Coordinates of N, CA and C in Angstrom, one line a residue:
S1 N 20.8 -20.5 19.1 CA 20.8 -20.4 20.7 C 19.7 -19.1 21.0
V2 N 19.4 -18.7 21.3 CA 18.4 -17.4 22.6 C 19.0 -16.8 23.0
Y3 N 19.7 -15.6 23.1 CA 20.4 -14.8 24.5 C 18.4 -13.8 24.6
L4 N 18.5 -13.9 25.9 CA 17.3 -12.8 25.8 C 18.2 -12.1 27.4
A5 N 17.7 -10.7 26.7 CA 18.7 -10.1 28.1 C 17.2 -8.8 28.7
T6 N 16.9 -8.1 29.2 CA 16.2 -7.1 29.8 C 17.3 -6.7 30.8
V7 N 16.9 -4.6 30.1 CA 17.7 -4.0 30.6 C 15.9 -2.5 30.5
G8 N 16.5 -1.9 31.6 CA 15.7 -0.3 31.2 C 14.6 -0.5 30.9
G9 N 13.6 -2.1 31.2 CA 12.5 -2.5 30.4 C 12.0 -2.4 29.2
N10 N 13.9 -3.2 28.6 CA 14.1 -3.4 27.5 C 14.3 -4.5 27.0
V11 N 13.9 -4.6 26.2 CA 14.3 -6.8 25.9 C 14.9 -6.9 24.8
G12 N 16.1 -7.3 24.2 CA 16.7 -7.9 23.7 C 16.7 -8.7 23.3
I13 N 16.6 -9.5 21.8 CA 17.3 -11.0 22.0 C 18.5 -10.8 20.9
G14 N 19.8 -11.7 20.9 CA 20.5 -11.5 20.4 C 21.9 -10.8 20.5
T15 N 20.8 -9.6 21.6 CA 22.0 -8.3 22.1 C 21.3 -8.2 23.2
A16 N 23.0 -8.1 24.0 CA 23.1 -7.8 25.9 C 22.9 -6.4 25.7
S17 N 22.2 -5.1 25.4 CA 22.5 -3.9 25.1 C 21.2 -3.5 23.8
P18 N 19.8 -4.4 24.5 CA 18.8 -4.1 23.2 C 18.2 -2.1 24.0
E19 N 18.7 -1.9 22.6 CA 18.1 0.3 22.6 C 17.2 0.1 22.9
S20 N 16.0 0.2 22.7 CA 14.6 0.0 22.2 C 13.5 -0.8 22.5
L21 N 12.0 -0.6 22.7 CA 11.4 -1.5 23.7 C 12.0 -2.9 23.1
L22 N 11.8 -3.7 22.1 CA 11.5 -4.4 22.2 C 13.2 -4.8 20.7
H23 N 14.3 -5.2 20.6 CA 15.2 -5.2 20.2 C 16.3 -6.8 19.2
L24 N 15.9 -6.9 17.8 CA 16.4 -8.0 17.2 C 17.5 -7.8 17.6
Q25 N 18.2 -8.6 17.0 CA 19.8 -8.7 16.9 C 20.5 -10.2 16.1
K26 N 20.8 -10.2 14.9 CA 21.5 -11.1 14.8 C 22.5 -11.1 13.4
A27 N 23.4 -11.1 13.3 CA 24.2 -10.7 12.4 C 25.0 -12.4 11.4
N28 N 24.5 -11.6 9.9 CA 24.2 -12.6 9.4 C 24.9 -11.7 7.6
S29 N 26.2 -11.3 7.7 CA 26.5 -11.4 6.5 C 26.5 -11.0 5.1
G30 N 26.5 -10.6 4.2 CA 25.4 -10.5 2.7 C 24.1 -11.4 3.3
G31 N 23.6 -12.4 4.6 CA 22.5 -12.7 4.1 C 21.4 -11.9 4.0
L32 N 20.1 -12.3 4.9 CA 19.4 -12.0 5.2 C 18.4 -12.1 6.1
T33 N 18.1 -11.6 7.2 CA 17.7 -11.5 8.5 C 16.3 -10.9 8.8
T34 N 15.8 -12.3 9.3 CA 13.6 -11.9 8.4 C 13.3 -12.0 10.3
L35 N 12.4 -10.9 10.0 CA 11.8 -11.4 11.1 C 9.8 -12.3 11.0
F36 N 9.9 -13.3 12.0 CA 9.0 -14.0 11.3 C 7.5 -14.0 12.1
I37 N 6.4 -13.3 11.7 CA 4.7 -13.7 12.7 C 4.4 -14.9 11.7
D38 N 3.9 -16.2 12.4 CA 3.2 -17.2 11.5 C 1.2 -17.2 12.1
N39 N 0.4 -17.2 12.0 CA -1.0 -18.1 11.9 C -1.1 -18.8 11.4
S40 N -0.2 -20.4 12.6 CA -0.1 -21.3 11.7 C -1.2 -22.5 11.9
A41 N -3.1 -21.3 11.4 CA -4.5 -22.4 11.6 C -3.8 -23.2 10.1
A42 N -4.1 -23.8 10.2 CA -5.0 -24.2 8.3 C -5.5 -23.3 7.7
S43 N -4.9 -23.9 6.6 CA -5.0 -22.0 5.3 C -6.4 -22.1 5.2
V44 N -7.2 -21.2 6.3 CA -8.5 -20.8 5.9 C -8.3 -19.3 5.7
L45 N -9.8 -18.9 4.8 CA -10.1 -17.7 4.4 C -10.2 -16.8 5.3
N46 N -9.5 -15.8 5.2 CA -9.2 -14.8 6.1 C -8.1 -15.2 7.2
N47 N -7.7 -16.2 7.4 CA -6.4 -16.0 8.2 C -5.6 -15.3 8.5
A48 N -5.4 -14.6 9.1 CA -3.7 -13.4 9.2 C -3.6 -13.0 10.1
A49 N -2.1 -12.6 10.2 CA -0.8 -12.0 10.4 C -0.8 -10.6 10.4
S50 N 0.0 -10.6 12.1 CA -0.4 -8.4 11.9 C 0.2 -7.8 12.2
I51 N 0.5 -7.0 11.8 CA 1.7 -5.7 13.0 C 0.9 -4.3 13.2
R52 N 0.4 -4.4 14.8 CA -0.4 -3.6 14.9 C 0.1 -1.8 15.6
F53 N 0.1 -0.6 15.5 CA 0.6 0.7 16.1 C -0.8 1.3 17.0
A54 N 0.2 2.0 17.5 CA -0.8 2.8 18.9 C -0.4 4.3 19.0
V55 N -0.6 4.9 19.0 CA 0.1 5.8 20.0 C -0.9 6.9 20.6
D56 N -2.1 6.4 20.4 CA -2.8 7.8 21.7 C -2.8 5.6 23.6
A57 N -2.5 6.5 24.8 CA -2.3 6.3 25.8 C -3.2 5.2 26.1
G58 N -4.9 5.5 25.7 CA -6.2 4.3 25.7 C -6.0 3.6 25.1
A59 N -5.1 3.5 24.5 CA -5.8 3.0 22.4 C -5.5 1.3 23.4
S60 N -6.3 0.9 22.8 CA -6.0 -0.8 22.9 C -6.1 -1.9 21.6
V61 N -5.8 -3.3 21.4 CA -5.8 -3.7 20.6 C -6.5 -3.9 19.6
T62 N -8.2 -4.0 19.8 CA -9.3 -3.1 18.6 C -9.6 -1.4 18.5
N63 N -8.9 -0.7 18.8 CA -9.6 0.5 18.7 C -8.2 2.2 18.7
G64 N -8.4 2.5 17.6 CA -7.2 3.7 17.9 C -6.1 2.8 16.8
G65 N -5.1 3.5 16.5 CA -3.6 2.8 15.8 C -3.3 3.0 14.0
A66 N -3.3 1.7 13.7 CA -3.0 1.3 12.4 C -2.3 0.0 12.1
E67 N -2.5 -0.8 11.6 CA -1.3 -2.5 11.3 C -2.0 -2.7 9.7
I68 N -0.4 -3.3 10.1 CA -0.1 -4.3 8.4 C -0.5 -5.7 8.2
K69 N -1.4 -5.7 7.4 CA -1.6 -7.2 8.0 C -1.4 -8.8 7.0
A70 N -1.1 -9.5 7.3 CA -0.9 -10.3 5.3 C -2.7 -11.2 6.2
L71 N -3.5 -10.8 4.4 CA -4.6 -12.1 4.8 C -5.0 -12.6 4.0
N72 N -5.0 -14.4 4.0 CA -4.8 -15.2 3.2 C -6.9 -14.9 2.7
V73 N -6.2 -15.2 1.1 CA -7.5 -14.6 0.0 C -7.4 -15.7 -0.3
D74 N -7.4 -16.6 -0.5 CA -7.4 -17.8 -0.9 C -6.9 -19.4 -0.2
A75 N -8.0 -19.6 0.4 CA -8.1 -20.7 1.5 C -6.6 -22.0 0.9
G76 N -7.3 -22.8 -0.9 CA -6.7 -23.9 -0.9 C -5.4 -23.3 -1.1
T77 N -4.5 -22.1 -1.9 CA -3.5 -22.1 -2.5 C -2.7 -20.5 -1.2
G78 N -3.4 -20.8 -0.6 CA -2.7 -19.7 0.6 C -2.4 -18.5 0.1
Y79 N -2.4 -17.4 -0.7 CA -2.4 -16.7 -1.6 C -2.6 -15.4 -0.3
T80 N -1.6 -14.8 0.0 CA -1.8 -13.5 0.3 C -1.8 -12.6 0.6
D81 N -2.9 -10.9 0.6 CA -2.7 -10.5 0.5 C -2.1 -9.3 1.6
L82 N -1.0 -7.9 1.4 CA -0.4 -7.1 2.0 C -2.3 -6.0 2.0
V83 N -2.5 -6.0 3.9 CA -3.2 -5.0 4.2 C -2.9 -3.3 5.4
F84 N -3.1 -2.5 4.0 CA -2.5 -1.0 5.1 C -4.6 -0.9 5.6
T85 N -4.1 -0.9 6.6 CA -6.0 0.0 7.6 C -5.5 1.2 8.5
N86 N -6.6 1.9 9.0 CA -6.5 2.2 10.1 C -7.1 2.6 10.7
W87 N -7.0 3.2 11.9 CA -8.7 3.7 12.6 C -8.8 4.7 13.3
G88 N -9.0 5.7 11.8 CA -10.1 7.2 12.3 C -11.3 6.4 12.5
G89 N -11.8 6.8 13.7 CA -12.9 5.9 14.6 C -13.3 4.7 14.0
A90 N -12.8 4.0 13.0 CA -13.9 2.6 12.5 C -12.2 2.0 11.5
N91 N -12.3 0.8 11.8 CA -11.2 0.3 11.1 C -10.8 0.2 9.8
S92 N -10.5 0.7 8.7 CA -11.3 1.3 7.8 C -9.6 0.9 7.1
E93 N -10.1 0.0 5.6 CA -8.7 -0.5 4.7 C -8.2 0.8 4.2
H94 N -7.1 0.9 3.4 CA -6.8 2.2 2.0 C -6.3 2.1 0.9
M95 N -5.0 0.8 1.9 CA -3.7 -0.1 0.7 C -4.2 -1.1 0.6
R96 N -4.3 -1.8 0.1 CA -3.3 -3.1 -0.7 C -2.7 -3.7 -1.8
I97 N -1.5 -4.5 -1.6 CA -0.5 -5.0 -2.1 C -1.8 -6.9 -2.7
R98 N -2.1 -7.1 -3.7 CA -2.9 -8.6 -3.4 C -1.0 -9.7 -4.5
Y99 N -1.8 -10.4 -3.6 CA -0.3 -11.6 -4.2 C -0.4 -11.7 -5.6
D100 N -1.0 -11.0 -5.9 CA -0.2 -10.8 -8.0 C 0.6 -10.1 -8.2
G101 N 0.9 -8.9 -7.2 CA 1.1 -7.5 -7.3 C 0.9 -6.3 -8.1
N102 N -1.1 -6.3 -7.6 CA -1.3 -5.5 -7.6 C -1.8 -4.6 -6.3
V103 N -1.9 -3.2 -7.1 CA -2.0 -2.1 -5.7 C -3.4 -2.2 -5.9
G104 N -4.2 -1.5 -5.1 CA -5.1 -1.4 -4.7 C -5.7 0.4 -3.4
I105 N -5.2 1.6 -4.3 CA -5.8 2.5 -3.1 C -6.8 2.9 -3.2
G106 N -7.8 2.7 -2.0 CA -9.2 3.0 -2.1 C -10.4 1.7 -2.7
T107 N -9.5 0.9 -2.7 CA -10.2 0.0 -3.3 C -9.3 -2.1 -2.7
T108 N -10.7 -2.7 -2.1 CA -10.3 -4.4 -2.5 C -9.8 -5.1 -2.9
T109 N -10.4 -4.5 -3.6 CA -10.5 -6.0 -5.5 C -9.0 -4.6 -6.4
P110 N -7.8 -4.5 -6.2 CA -7.3 -4.0 -7.6 C -7.3 -5.0 -8.6
G111 N -8.2 -4.5 -10.1 CA -7.7 -5.5 -11.4 C -6.7 -4.8 -12.2
S112 N -6.0 -3.3 -11.6 CA -4.6 -3.5 -12.5 C -3.2 -2.8 -11.6
L113 N -2.4 -3.6 -12.1 CA -1.2 -2.8 -11.4 C -1.9 -1.8 -10.4
L114 N -1.3 -0.7 -10.8 CA -2.4 0.3 -9.8 C -3.9 0.9 -9.8
S115 N -5.2 0.9 -8.9 CA -6.0 0.9 -8.9 C -6.4 1.7 -8.0
V116 N -6.5 3.5 -8.3 CA -7.0 4.3 -8.0 C -7.8 4.1 -7.5
H117 N -8.9 4.4 -6.8 CA -11.1 4.3 -6.7 C -10.3 5.9 -5.9
S118 N -11.5 7.1 -6.1 CA -11.8 7.9 -4.7 C -13.0 9.0 -6.0
S119 N -13.8 9.4 -4.1 CA -15.2 10.0 -4.0 C -14.2 11.5 -4.9
G120 N -13.5 11.7 -4.1 CA -12.5 13.2 -3.7 C -11.7 12.7 -5.5
N121 N -10.9 14.1 -5.0 CA -9.6 14.1 -6.6 C -8.3 13.0 -6.0
V122 N -7.2 13.2 -6.7 CA -6.4 12.1 -7.3 C -5.0 12.7 -7.9
Y123 N -4.3 13.4 -6.5 CA -2.9 14.7 -7.2 C -2.1 14.1 -7.2
F124 N -1.9 14.2 -9.0 CA -0.6 13.6 -9.2 C 1.1 14.4 -9.5
G125 N 1.8 15.0 -8.4 CA 2.9 16.0 -8.3 C 3.5 16.3 -8.9
G126 N 3.7 16.5 -10.5 CA 4.4 16.7 -11.4 C 3.8 16.0 -12.8
N127 N 4.6 15.9 -14.0 CA 4.2 15.1 -15.0 C 3.5 13.9 -15.1
L128 N 2.3 13.2 -16.0 CA 1.7 11.9 -15.9 C 1.7 11.3 -16.8
T129 N 2.5 10.1 -17.5 CA 3.1 9.7 -18.8 C 1.7 8.9 -18.2
V130 N 1.0 8.2 -19.3 CA -0.2 7.3 -19.7 C 0.5 6.7 -21.7
S131 N 0.4 5.1 -21.5 CA 1.1 4.2 -22.5 C -0.2 3.7 -23.1
G132 N -0.3 3.0 -24.4 CA -1.2 1.7 -24.1 C -2.4 2.3 -24.7
T133 N -3.0 1.5 -24.9 CA -4.5 1.9 -25.5 C -5.2 2.8 -24.0
T134 N -5.4 3.8 -23.9 CA -6.7 4.5 -22.1 C -7.2 5.4 -22.5
N135 N -8.8 5.3 -22.1 CA -9.9 5.3 -22.2 C -9.8 6.8 -20.9
F136 N -10.3 7.7 -21.2 CA -10.6 8.6 -20.3 C -12.2 9.5 -19.9
T137 N -12.8 9.1 -19.8 CA -13.7 9.2 -19.1 C -14.4 9.3 -17.8
G138 N -15.1 11.3 -18.0 CA -15.7 11.2 -16.5 C -14.4 11.9 -15.7
T139 N -13.1 13.0 -16.6 CA -12.0 12.5 -16.0 C -11.2 14.5 -16.1
S140 N -11.0 14.9 -15.6 CA -10.3 16.3 -16.3 C -9.2 16.7 -15.4
F141 N -7.8 16.7 -16.0 CA -7.3 17.4 -15.4 C -7.1 19.0 -15.5
T142 N -6.3 19.0 -14.5 CA -6.4 20.4 -13.6 C -4.9 20.8 -13.7
S143 N -3.8 21.4 -14.2 CA -2.4 21.9 -13.3 C -2.7 23.5 -13.3
T144 N -2.1 23.6 -11.5 CA -1.7 24.8 -11.4 C -0.6 25.8 -11.6
N145 N 0.0 24.6 -12.7 CA 1.7 24.8 -13.0 C 1.8 25.4 -14.6
A146 N 1.0 25.0 -15.4 CA 0.4 24.6 -16.4 C 1.8 24.8 -17.2
S147 N 2.8 25.7 -17.3 CA 3.9 26.2 -18.3 C 4.6 25.1 -16.9
T148 N 4.7 23.5 -17.3 CA 5.7 23.1 -16.5 C 4.9 22.1 -16.4
T149 N 3.5 21.1 -16.3 CA 3.2 20.1 -15.6 C 2.3 19.6 -17.2
Y150 N 3.0 17.8 -17.9 CA 2.7 17.9 -19.0 C 1.3 16.8 -18.4
L151 N 0.4 16.1 -19.7 CA 0.1 15.7 -19.3 C 0.4 14.6 -20.5
T152 N 1.2 13.4 -20.8 CA 1.6 12.9 -22.1 C 0.3 11.4 -21.9
V153 N 0.0 11.0 -23.4 CA -0.7 9.8 -23.7 C 0.1 9.7 -25.1
S154 N 0.9 7.6 -24.8 CA 1.5 7.2 -25.8 C 0.2 6.3 -26.8
D155 N 0.3 5.8 -27.8 CA -0.2 5.2 -28.2 C -2.2 5.5 -28.4
T156 N -2.2 5.1 -28.1 CA -4.4 5.5 -28.4 C -5.2 5.4 -27.2
A157 N -5.4 7.1 -27.3 CA -6.2 7.3 -25.9 C -7.5 7.5 -26.4
W158 N -9.1 7.3 -26.4 CA -10.0 8.0 -26.2 C -10.5 8.9 -24.9
I159 N -11.2 9.4 -25.7 CA -11.2 10.8 -25.3 C -12.8 11.5 -25.4
N160 N -14.0 11.1 -24.1 CA -15.1 11.7 -23.8 C -15.9 13.1 -24.6
K161 N -14.4 14.1 -24.0 CA -14.5 15.2 -23.6 C -13.6 15.7 -23.2
L162 N -13.5 17.1 -24.4 CA -11.7 18.0 -24.0 C -12.0 19.3 -24.4
N163 N -12.0 19.4 -22.7 CA -12.2 21.2 -22.8 C -10.3 21.8 -22.7
V164 N -10.3 22.7 -23.2 CA -8.9 23.4 -23.4 C -9.0 25.0 -23.1
S165 N -8.1 25.3 -22.3 CA -7.8 26.4 -21.9 C -6.6 27.4 -21.6
G166 N -6.1 28.2 -22.7 CA -4.5 28.3 -21.7 C -3.8 28.2 -23.2
N167 N -2.3 27.7 -22.7 CA -1.4 27.4 -24.1 C -1.9 26.4 -23.8
T168 N -2.6 25.5 -24.6 CA -2.4 24.0 -25.5 C -1.2 23.9 -26.5
S169 N -1.0 22.9 -26.5 CA -0.7 22.1 -27.8 C -1.0 20.5 -27.7
L170 N -1.3 20.5 -28.7 CA -1.8 18.5 -29.1 C -1.1 18.8 -30.7
A171 N -0.7 17.4 -30.5 CA 0.1 17.3 -31.6 C 0.5 15.9 -32.1
N172 N 0.2 15.1 -33.3 CA 0.4 13.8 -33.7 C 1.4 13.1 -33.4

């Protein structure tokens, strides 16, 4: 059964004392409580279900804010990517988690576990460890604290050009 209460403009489902605009509550000891949003249309490419956020009093559902969207990327299987967008003047995708687990930042087609595409700098705060066969082409590593920042490469690394300055150790 569903209990619906309105208190001070708040709506509660499963609670008579809603604490926010929409408060969903279900006791499920040791289990999972799920909010289910379903675009029940047939499995069609680019069908989506989403949650949108806006903080501008004049924002509409098509302008301003941010969105998390489940996007159908294969009509035959219903495979779904999770897409993160925001509107900084235009609807812009920033990150995608593909149905196969690959994560893309700055790309809609991540081809590996983590794909980062940027025309600017990519910052790693701390040590960077790379393992497996690695190809560094057109890549530079700069450290503002060279005494505590390390680049570690395990296995095979192909480095096109290496410029080294300061206290540096290259070991076999």
